[in-house]
XYZ file of C-alpha atoms in Angstrom:
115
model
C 0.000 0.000 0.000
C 1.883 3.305 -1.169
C -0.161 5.570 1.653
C 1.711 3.206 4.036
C 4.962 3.269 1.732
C 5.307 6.799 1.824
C 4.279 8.150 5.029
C 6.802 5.997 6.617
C 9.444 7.532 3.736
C 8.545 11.028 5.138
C 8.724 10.353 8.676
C 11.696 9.327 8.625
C 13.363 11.848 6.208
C 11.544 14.821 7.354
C 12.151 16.534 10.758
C 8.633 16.847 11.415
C 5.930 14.957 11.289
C 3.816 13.477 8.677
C -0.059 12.109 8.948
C -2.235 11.042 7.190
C -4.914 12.984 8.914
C -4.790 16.425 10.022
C -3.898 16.129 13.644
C -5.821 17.976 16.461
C -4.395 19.641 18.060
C -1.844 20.717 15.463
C 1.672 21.260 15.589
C 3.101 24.400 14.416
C 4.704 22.315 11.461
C 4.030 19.156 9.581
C 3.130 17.152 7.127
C -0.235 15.246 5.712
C -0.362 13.011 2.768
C -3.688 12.006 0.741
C -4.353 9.825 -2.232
C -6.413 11.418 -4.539
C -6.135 8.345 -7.318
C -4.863 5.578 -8.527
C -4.692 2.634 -11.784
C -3.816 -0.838 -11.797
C -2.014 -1.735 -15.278
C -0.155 -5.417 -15.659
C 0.093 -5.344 -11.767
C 1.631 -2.378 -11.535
C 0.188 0.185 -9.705
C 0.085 4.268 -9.863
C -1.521 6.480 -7.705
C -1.789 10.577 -7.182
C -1.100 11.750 -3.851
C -1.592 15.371 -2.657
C 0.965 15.693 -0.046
C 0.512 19.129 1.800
C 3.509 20.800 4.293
C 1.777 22.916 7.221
C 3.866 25.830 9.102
C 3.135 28.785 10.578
C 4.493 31.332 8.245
C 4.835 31.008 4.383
C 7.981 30.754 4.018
C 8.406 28.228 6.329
C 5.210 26.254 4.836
C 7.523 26.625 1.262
C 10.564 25.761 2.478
C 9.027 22.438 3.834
C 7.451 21.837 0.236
C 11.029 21.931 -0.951
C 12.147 19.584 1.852
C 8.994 17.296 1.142
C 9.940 17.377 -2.883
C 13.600 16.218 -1.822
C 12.048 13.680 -0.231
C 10.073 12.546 -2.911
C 12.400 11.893 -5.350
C 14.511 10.157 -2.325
C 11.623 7.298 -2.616
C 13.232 5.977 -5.475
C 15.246 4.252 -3.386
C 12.482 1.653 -2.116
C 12.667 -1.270 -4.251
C 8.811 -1.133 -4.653
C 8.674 2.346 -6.152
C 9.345 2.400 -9.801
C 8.691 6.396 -10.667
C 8.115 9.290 -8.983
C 7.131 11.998 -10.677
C 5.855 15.617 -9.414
C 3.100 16.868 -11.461
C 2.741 20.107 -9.340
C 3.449 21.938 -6.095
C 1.911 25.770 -5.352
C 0.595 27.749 -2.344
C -2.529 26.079 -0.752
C -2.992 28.220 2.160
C -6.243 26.970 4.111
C -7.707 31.051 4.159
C -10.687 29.704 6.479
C -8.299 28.630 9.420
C -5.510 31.335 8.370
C -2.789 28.357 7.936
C -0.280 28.600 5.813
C 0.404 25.411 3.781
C 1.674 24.265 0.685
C 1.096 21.333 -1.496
C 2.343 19.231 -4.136
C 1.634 16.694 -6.475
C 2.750 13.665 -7.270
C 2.458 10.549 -9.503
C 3.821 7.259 -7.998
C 4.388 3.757 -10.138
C 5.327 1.268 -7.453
C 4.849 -2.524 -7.349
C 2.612 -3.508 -4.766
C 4.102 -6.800 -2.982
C 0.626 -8.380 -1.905
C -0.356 -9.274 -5.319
C-alpha cells in the first residue's frame, strides 16, 4: 500500500511529522499526505497523492514543500517504487483557518508486494 509506503518515507526523512490525517491539536509544522487516485495496469500500480507541508508562516510552509519534494524523489530508493514523478506543487494556504500550507503533487508507479 503506497499511503503506508510513503508516510513511513517522510517520517523518517523529514524533521517533522507526517499524517495522514490532520492532527488535532496541530503542531506548528508538519506534514499530511492524501491519495487522490490511482490505476492498476499489468500489476503495476500508480496512484496521485496530494501531499501538503503545514507551518506557521509562508515561508516556512515553502521551504518544507522543498524539503517534502527532496524527499520525494529520495523514494526511489524503495525497491517497490518504480517512478516518482511531481506533477505540481503551489501555495494552498487553508484562508478559512488562516494556515499557511503548501502542497504538491505527485504521480507514484510502485509494485505492490501483496499481489
Amino acid at each position: 500500500m503506497i499511503e503506508k509506503i510513503l508516510l513511513k518515507h517522510l517520517n523518517d526523512s523529514l524533521d517533522v511529522p507526517c499524517y495522514m490525517e490532520k492532527p488535532e491539536p496541530s503542531p506548528d509544522k508538519f506534514v499530511r499526505i492524501e491519495k487522490t487516485g490511482s490505476s492498476n495496469s499489468n500489476y503495476i500500480d500508480t496512484a496521485t497523492l496530494a501531499v501538503q507541508s503545514y507551518a506557521s508562516s509562508l515561508l516556512d510552509a515553502a521551504t518544507l514543500n522543498e524539503d517534502v519534494k527532496i524527499a520525494l524523489r529520495e523514494l526511489l530508493k524503495n525497491d517497490q517504487v518504480a517512478a516518482v514523478n511531481i506533477l505540481s506543487d503551489y501555495n494552498f494556504t487553508d484562508t478559512t483557518k488562516k494556515k499557511y500550507r503548501y502542497q504538491a503533487v505527485v504521480n507514484i508507479t510502485y509494485y505492490d508486494e501483496r499481489r
